[in-house]
Amino acid sequence: MICKKAFSALTALTVALTFSLAGASFALAEETPALQGRTSLAPKSAITAKAAFGMKALTAKTDSSVVVVPAGSTTSQKEGNRIIINHGTSHNVCNTWFRIKPKHSGYIEVSESASGRITLCSASKRPLSGAIYTYVYASSESNQSVFFGVKAGSTYYLKVRSSGSKEESGYYLNKVAYASYAFTGKYGKSSSKAAKLSRGKLRKGYIVPNGKAKYYKFTKRGKTVKIYLAGCTDKQLKMSVTAKAKGFRTYKTSTSVHRYDNNQSTRVLTLTTHGKTRTMSVKVKVDGVGNSSGAYVLYYK
């Protein structure tokens, strides 16, 4: 189960950005130094669980009522209610459907007690995501539950494909629960309408399956700038950066957070200017790769 303790040991992967030299002639290129990137570890305090995601254990949000449904059925599930899928006394794999309506725009965490595959589907049961595998005995907590980006009030279905785990009673059971978390913040719908980021201020956001990209911008005068990205996703969220500085050609690069990064590592893009003070103008685009979805936190310093 993902919880805020998982974020306490954040590590960072720094991706170097190198600006190409501006100017049409070789002589000008030699006279104009290039911006450099350097690799380093971000301090553990760069992003904290409370500041970034502030999540509580999903079990803490689950009520004590117990509902049992037969495997292969379709059931409405309230947020925070744990439902037990009864597969009977045989090890049969099948699909069980849960109709859900998240309370918050942001992301949902879905957990189950038996390994299987979970797919987020539309109100008509059309798949919106891939069938994401959960392995409840995995050493990495990122593989023990699934995250999807969702919109509040929308109807979705969770397709849970499993065979349950054998209990002492001899029955194969699977316990399923979900919870939603608000994770919204100002954003732009296009590069020309990018929302302004403030230095050191966390900006939250989310991406629904096949959703549109969200845009941000900022300027900083100095010798370095670091852009931080952390997230929770079913597969992969991508951050694309376009940066400019006087005397240098526009530079573009990108990095991503993956499911194995969930609440465990933070991506950091570092720009340096050879120790010279420059004004850097930066635009950032965040979107899902393919039908990936989830939530993210973004900031710079």
CSV table of C-alpha atoms in Angstrom, one decimal:
chain,number,residue,atom,x,y,z
A,1,MET,CA,0.0,0.0,0.0
A,2,ILE,CA,1.4,3.4,-1.0
A,3,CYS,CA,1.5,5.8,1.9
A,4,LYS,CA,3.3,8.9,2.9
A,5,LYS,CA,6.1,6.9,4.5
A,6,ALA,CA,7.0,5.7,1.0
A,7,PHE,CA,7.9,9.3,0.1
A,8,SER,CA,10.3,9.8,3.0
A,9,ALA,CA,13.2,8.2,1.1
A,10,LEU,CA,12.9,10.1,-2.1
A,11,THR,CA,15.9,9.9,-4.4
A,12,ALA,CA,16.5,12.1,-7.5
A,13,LEU,CA,17.7,11.4,-11.0
A,14,THR,CA,19.2,14.5,-12.4
A,15,VAL,CA,19.0,14.8,-16.2
A,16,ALA,CA,21.5,17.1,-17.7
A,17,LEU,CA,20.4,19.8,-20.2
A,18,THR,CA,22.9,21.3,-22.5
A,19,PHE,CA,22.2,24.3,-24.6
A,20,SER,CA,23.5,24.5,-28.1
A,21,LEU,CA,25.6,27.5,-29.1
A,22,ALA,CA,23.8,30.4,-30.9
A,23,GLY,CA,25.2,32.2,-33.9
A,24,ALA,CA,25.6,31.4,-37.6
A,25,SER,CA,29.4,31.3,-37.7
A,26,PHE,CA,32.0,29.0,-36.1
A,27,ALA,CA,33.9,32.0,-34.8
A,28,LEU,CA,30.8,33.2,-32.9
A,29,ALA,CA,30.1,29.8,-31.5
A,30,GLU,CA,33.6,29.5,-30.1
A,31,GLU,CA,33.2,32.9,-28.4
A,32,THR,CA,29.9,32.1,-26.8
A,33,PRO,CA,30.0,29.5,-24.0
A,34,ALA,CA,27.4,26.8,-23.9
A,35,LEU,CA,25.2,26.2,-21.0
A,36,GLN,CA,26.1,23.0,-19.2
A,37,GLY,CA,24.2,20.3,-17.4
A,38,ARG,CA,25.6,18.5,-14.3
A,39,THR,CA,24.5,15.3,-12.6
A,40,SER,CA,23.9,15.3,-8.8
A,41,LEU,CA,21.5,13.9,-6.2
A,42,ALA,CA,18.8,16.2,-4.9
A,43,PRO,CA,18.5,16.5,-1.2
A,44,LYS,CA,15.9,14.2,0.5
A,45,SER,CA,14.0,17.3,1.6
A,46,ALA,CA,13.6,18.4,-2.0
A,47,ILE,CA,10.0,17.1,-2.1
A,48,THR,CA,8.3,15.6,1.0
A,49,ALA,CA,5.4,13.2,1.0
A,50,LYS,CA,3.2,15.7,2.9
A,51,ALA,CA,4.1,18.7,0.7
A,52,ALA,CA,3.8,16.7,-2.6
A,53,PHE,CA,1.1,14.1,-2.2
A,54,GLY,CA,0.1,14.1,1.4
A,55,MET,CA,-1.4,10.7,1.2
A,56,LYS,CA,-2.7,8.5,3.9
A,57,ALA,CA,-2.7,4.7,3.9
A,58,LEU,CA,-5.7,3.5,1.8
A,59,THR,CA,-6.5,1.1,4.6
A,60,ALA,CA,-7.1,4.0,6.9
A,61,LYS,CA,-9.8,5.4,4.6
A,62,THR,CA,-11.6,2.0,4.4
A,63,ASP,CA,-14.7,1.5,6.5
A,64,SER,CA,-15.4,-1.6,8.6
A,65,SER,CA,-18.4,-2.8,6.5
A,66,VAL,CA,-17.9,-5.9,4.5
A,67,VAL,CA,-19.6,-6.6,1.2
A,68,VAL,CA,-19.1,-9.9,-0.6
A,69,VAL,CA,-19.9,-10.3,-4.3
A,70,PRO,CA,-19.5,-13.3,-6.6
A,71,ALA,CA,-16.6,-13.3,-9.1
A,72,GLY,CA,-17.7,-12.1,-12.5
A,73,SER,CA,-20.5,-9.8,-11.2
A,74,THR,CA,-20.9,-6.0,-11.7
A,75,THR,CA,-21.3,-4.0,-8.5
A,76,SER,CA,-21.4,-0.3,-7.5
A,77,GLN,CA,-18.6,0.5,-5.1
A,78,LYS,CA,-18.5,3.5,-2.8
A,79,GLU,CA,-15.3,5.3,-2.2
A,80,GLY,CA,-13.5,3.8,0.8
A,81,ASN,CA,-15.6,0.7,0.9
A,82,ARG,CA,-13.7,-2.6,0.7
A,83,ILE,CA,-15.5,-5.3,-1.3
A,84,ILE,CA,-14.6,-9.0,-1.2
A,85,ILE,CA,-14.7,-10.9,-4.5
A,86,ASN,CA,-15.6,-14.6,-3.9
A,87,HIS,CA,-14.1,-16.9,-6.5
A,88,GLY,CA,-15.5,-20.0,-4.8
A,89,THR,CA,-13.4,-23.1,-4.0
A,90,SER,CA,-11.8,-23.3,-7.4
A,91,HIS,CA,-8.9,-21.3,-8.8
A,92,ASN,CA,-10.8,-19.6,-11.7
A,93,VAL,CA,-9.7,-16.4,-13.4
A,94,CYS,CA,-12.4,-14.0,-14.4
A,95,ASN,CA,-13.3,-10.3,-14.7
A,96,THR,CA,-15.3,-8.6,-11.9
A,97,TRP,CA,-16.6,-5.1,-12.5
A,98,PHE,CA,-17.0,-2.2,-10.1
A,99,ARG,CA,-18.9,1.0,-11.0
A,100,ILE,CA,-17.3,4.0,-9.3
A,101,LYS,CA,-17.7,7.8,-9.1
A,102,PRO,CA,-14.6,9.5,-7.6
A,103,LYS,CA,-15.3,12.4,-5.2
A,104,HIS,CA,-12.2,14.4,-6.3
A,105,SER,CA,-10.5,15.4,-9.5
A,106,GLY,CA,-6.9,14.2,-9.3
A,107,TYR,CA,-6.1,10.6,-9.0
A,108,ILE,CA,-7.4,7.3,-7.5
A,109,GLU,CA,-5.5,4.6,-5.8
A,110,VAL,CA,-6.9,1.1,-6.3
A,111,SER,CA,-5.7,-1.8,-4.1
A,112,GLU,CA,-6.5,-5.5,-4.0
A,113,SER,CA,-5.4,-8.4,-1.7
A,114,ALA,CA,-4.7,-10.8,-4.5
A,115,SER,CA,-2.4,-10.3,-7.5
A,116,GLY,CA,-4.2,-9.5,-10.7
A,117,ARG,CA,-4.8,-6.9,-13.4
A,118,ILE,CA,-6.8,-3.7,-13.0
A,119,THR,CA,-8.2,-1.7,-16.0
A,120,LEU,CA,-9.8,1.7,-15.8
A,121,CYS,CA,-12.8,1.8,-18.1
A,122,SER,CA,-15.4,4.4,-19.2
A,123,ALA,CA,-19.1,4.4,-18.2
A,124,SER,CA,-19.8,2.1,-21.1
A,125,LYS,CA,-17.0,-0.3,-20.0
A,126,ARG,CA,-14.7,0.8,-22.8
A,127,PRO,CA,-11.0,0.4,-21.7
A,128,LEU,CA,-9.3,3.8,-20.9
A,129,SER,CA,-6.1,2.3,-19.6
A,130,GLY,CA,-4.0,-0.8,-20.0
A,131,ALA,CA,-4.6,-3.8,-17.8
A,132,ILE,CA,-2.1,-2.9,-15.0
A,133,TYR,CA,-0.7,-5.8,-13.1
A,134,THR,CA,-0.5,-5.7,-9.3
A,135,TYR,CA,1.7,-8.1,-7.4
A,136,VAL,CA,0.8,-7.9,-3.7
A,137,TYR,CA,4.0,-9.6,-2.6
A,138,ALA,CA,6.3,-7.3,-4.6
A,139,SER,CA,9.2,-5.7,-2.7
A,140,SER,CA,8.4,-2.3,-4.4
A,141,GLU,CA,5.2,-0.7,-3.1
A,142,SER,CA,4.7,0.9,-6.5
A,143,ASN,CA,3.6,-2.6,-7.8
A,144,GLN,CA,1.2,-3.3,-5.0
A,145,SER,CA,-1.5,-0.9,-6.1
A,146,VAL,CA,-2.5,1.1,-9.1
A,147,PHE,CA,-3.0,4.9,-9.8
A,148,PHE,CA,-5.2,6.5,-12.4
A,149,GLY,CA,-5.9,10.1,-13.2
A,150,VAL,CA,-9.7,10.8,-12.9
A,151,LYS,CA,-12.2,13.6,-13.0
A,152,ALA,CA,-14.6,14.2,-10.1
A,153,GLY,CA,-18.2,13.1,-10.6
A,154,SER,CA,-17.5,11.0,-13.7
A,155,THR,CA,-18.6,7.4,-13.8
A,156,TYR,CA,-15.9,4.8,-14.4
A,157,TYR,CA,-15.7,1.1,-14.2
A,158,LEU,CA,-12.8,-0.8,-12.6
A,159,LYS,CA,-12.3,-4.2,-14.3
A,160,VAL,CA,-10.5,-6.5,-11.9
A,161,ARG,CA,-9.2,-9.7,-13.4
A,162,SER,CA,-8.0,-12.1,-10.8
A,163,SER,CA,-8.5,-15.6,-9.3
A,164,GLY,CA,-8.3,-14.5,-5.7
A,165,SER,CA,-6.0,-15.9,-3.0
A,166,LYS,CA,-6.9,-19.1,-1.1
A,167,GLU,CA,-8.0,-18.5,2.4
A,168,GLU,CA,-8.1,-20.9,5.4
A,169,SER,CA,-11.8,-21.4,4.7
A,170,GLY,CA,-10.8,-23.0,1.3
A,171,TYR,CA,-12.4,-20.1,-0.7
A,172,TYR,CA,-10.4,-17.9,-3.1
A,173,LEU,CA,-11.0,-14.3,-2.2
A,174,ASN,CA,-9.8,-10.9,-3.4
A,175,LYS,CA,-10.5,-7.7,-1.4
A,176,VAL,CA,-10.7,-4.5,-3.5
A,177,ALA,CA,-10.8,-0.9,-2.4
A,178,TYR,CA,-10.2,2.6,-3.9
A,179,ALA,CA,-9.9,6.2,-2.8
A,180,SER,CA,-9.6,9.5,-4.7
A,181,TYR,CA,-7.4,12.4,-3.9
A,182,ALA,CA,-7.8,16.0,-5.0
A,183,PHE,CA,-4.7,17.1,-7.0
A,184,THR,CA,-5.6,20.2,-9.0
A,185,GLY,CA,-3.8,23.5,-9.7
A,186,LYS,CA,-3.7,26.3,-12.3
A,187,TYR,CA,-2.4,25.3,-15.7
A,188,GLY,CA,-2.5,26.4,-19.3
A,189,LYS,CA,-4.2,24.6,-22.2
A,190,SER,CA,-1.6,25.6,-24.7
A,191,SER,CA,2.0,26.8,-24.8
A,192,SER,CA,0.8,30.4,-25.6
A,193,LYS,CA,-1.5,30.3,-22.5
A,194,ALA,CA,0.9,28.6,-20.1
A,195,ALA,CA,0.3,29.2,-16.4
A,196,LYS,CA,3.1,31.0,-14.5
A,197,LEU,CA,5.0,29.0,-11.9
A,198,SER,CA,6.4,30.8,-8.8
A,199,ARG,CA,9.8,29.9,-7.6
A,200,GLY,CA,9.8,27.3,-4.8
A,201,LYS,CA,6.0,26.9,-5.0
A,202,LEU,CA,4.5,23.4,-5.6
A,203,ARG,CA,2.1,23.1,-8.5
A,204,LYS,CA,-0.2,20.1,-8.5
A,205,GLY,CA,-1.8,18.6,-11.6
A,206,TYR,CA,-3.3,15.5,-13.0
A,207,ILE,CA,-3.8,13.8,-16.4
A,208,VAL,CA,-6.7,11.6,-17.3
A,209,PRO,CA,-6.3,8.8,-19.8
A,210,ASN,CA,-5.8,10.2,-23.3
A,211,GLY,CA,-6.1,13.7,-21.7
A,212,LYS,CA,-4.7,16.9,-23.1
A,213,ALA,CA,-1.3,18.2,-22.0
A,214,LYS,CA,-0.9,21.0,-19.4
A,215,TYR,CA,1.5,23.9,-19.8
A,216,TYR,CA,3.5,26.1,-17.4
A,217,LYS,CA,6.2,28.8,-17.7
A,218,PHE,CA,8.6,30.8,-15.6
A,219,THR,CA,11.7,33.0,-15.9
A,220,LYS,CA,14.7,33.0,-13.6
A,221,ARG,CA,17.8,35.2,-13.5
A,222,GLY,CA,20.8,33.4,-12.1
A,223,LYS,CA,23.5,30.9,-12.8
A,224,THR,CA,21.4,27.7,-12.3
A,225,VAL,CA,17.8,26.5,-12.3
A,226,LYS,CA,16.5,23.1,-11.2
A,227,ILE,CA,13.1,21.8,-12.3
A,228,TYR,CA,11.6,19.0,-10.1
A,229,LEU,CA,8.9,16.5,-11.1
A,230,ALA,CA,7.4,13.7,-9.0
A,231,GLY,CA,4.3,11.7,-9.7
A,232,CYS,CA,2.0,8.7,-9.4
A,233,THR,CA,1.0,7.1,-12.6
A,234,ASP,CA,-0.3,3.8,-14.0
A,235,LYS,CA,2.5,3.8,-16.6
A,236,GLN,CA,4.4,7.0,-17.6
A,237,LEU,CA,4.0,10.8,-17.4
A,238,LYS,CA,6.3,13.0,-19.5
A,239,MET,CA,7.7,16.4,-18.8
A,240,SER,CA,8.9,18.3,-21.9
A,241,VAL,CA,11.1,21.5,-21.4
A,242,THR,CA,11.8,24.3,-23.8
A,243,ALA,CA,14.4,26.8,-22.5
A,244,LYS,CA,15.9,30.0,-23.9
A,245,ALA,CA,18.7,32.3,-22.7
A,246,LYS,CA,20.2,35.3,-24.4
A,247,GLY,CA,23.0,34.3,-26.8
A,248,PHE,CA,21.9,30.7,-26.9
A,249,ARG,CA,19.7,28.7,-29.3
A,250,THR,CA,16.4,27.4,-28.0
A,251,TYR,CA,16.9,24.0,-26.4
A,252,LYS,CA,14.4,21.2,-25.9
A,253,THR,CA,14.5,18.1,-23.8
A,254,SER,CA,12.2,15.8,-21.8
A,255,THR,CA,12.2,13.3,-19.0
A,256,SER,CA,9.5,11.1,-17.5
A,257,VAL,CA,8.2,9.6,-14.3
A,258,HIS,CA,7.3,5.9,-14.5
A,259,ARG,CA,5.2,3.6,-12.4
A,260,TYR,CA,8.4,2.3,-10.7
A,261,ASP,CA,9.1,5.9,-9.6
A,262,ASN,CA,5.8,6.3,-7.8
A,263,ASN,CA,6.5,8.1,-4.5
A,264,GLN,CA,10.1,6.8,-4.6
A,265,SER,CA,12.1,9.1,-6.8
A,266,THR,CA,12.0,12.6,-8.2
A,267,ARG,CA,13.2,13.7,-11.6
A,268,VAL,CA,15.4,16.9,-11.6
A,269,LEU,CA,16.4,18.9,-14.7
A,270,THR,CA,19.4,21.1,-14.0
A,271,LEU,CA,20.5,24.0,-16.1
A,272,THR,CA,23.8,25.9,-15.5
A,273,THR,CA,25.4,28.8,-17.2
A,274,HIS,CA,29.2,28.5,-16.7
A,275,GLY,CA,28.9,30.6,-13.6
A,276,LYS,CA,27.5,33.6,-15.6
A,277,THR,CA,24.3,35.3,-14.6
A,278,ARG,CA,21.6,34.9,-17.3
A,279,THR,CA,17.9,35.3,-17.6
A,280,MET,CA,16.4,31.9,-18.6
A,281,SER,CA,12.9,31.6,-19.9
A,282,VAL,CA,11.4,28.2,-19.5
A,283,LYS,CA,8.2,26.5,-20.7
A,284,VAL,CA,7.1,23.1,-19.3
A,285,LYS,CA,4.6,20.7,-20.8
A,286,VAL,CA,3.3,17.7,-18.9
A,287,ASP,CA,1.2,14.9,-20.5
A,288,GLY,CA,0.7,11.2,-20.4
A,289,VAL,CA,2.5,8.8,-22.7
A,290,GLY,CA,-0.1,7.0,-24.8
A,291,ASN,CA,-3.1,6.4,-22.6
A,292,SER,CA,-1.1,6.8,-19.3
A,293,SER,CA,-2.7,8.9,-16.6
A,294,GLY,CA,-2.0,10.0,-13.0
A,295,ALA,CA,-1.0,13.0,-10.9
A,296,TYR,CA,2.2,15.0,-10.5
A,297,VAL,CA,3.8,17.8,-8.6
A,298,LEU,CA,6.0,20.4,-10.3
A,299,TYR,CA,8.3,23.2,-9.0
A,300,TYR,CA,11.6,24.9,-9.7
A,301,LYS,CA,14.2,26.7,-7.7
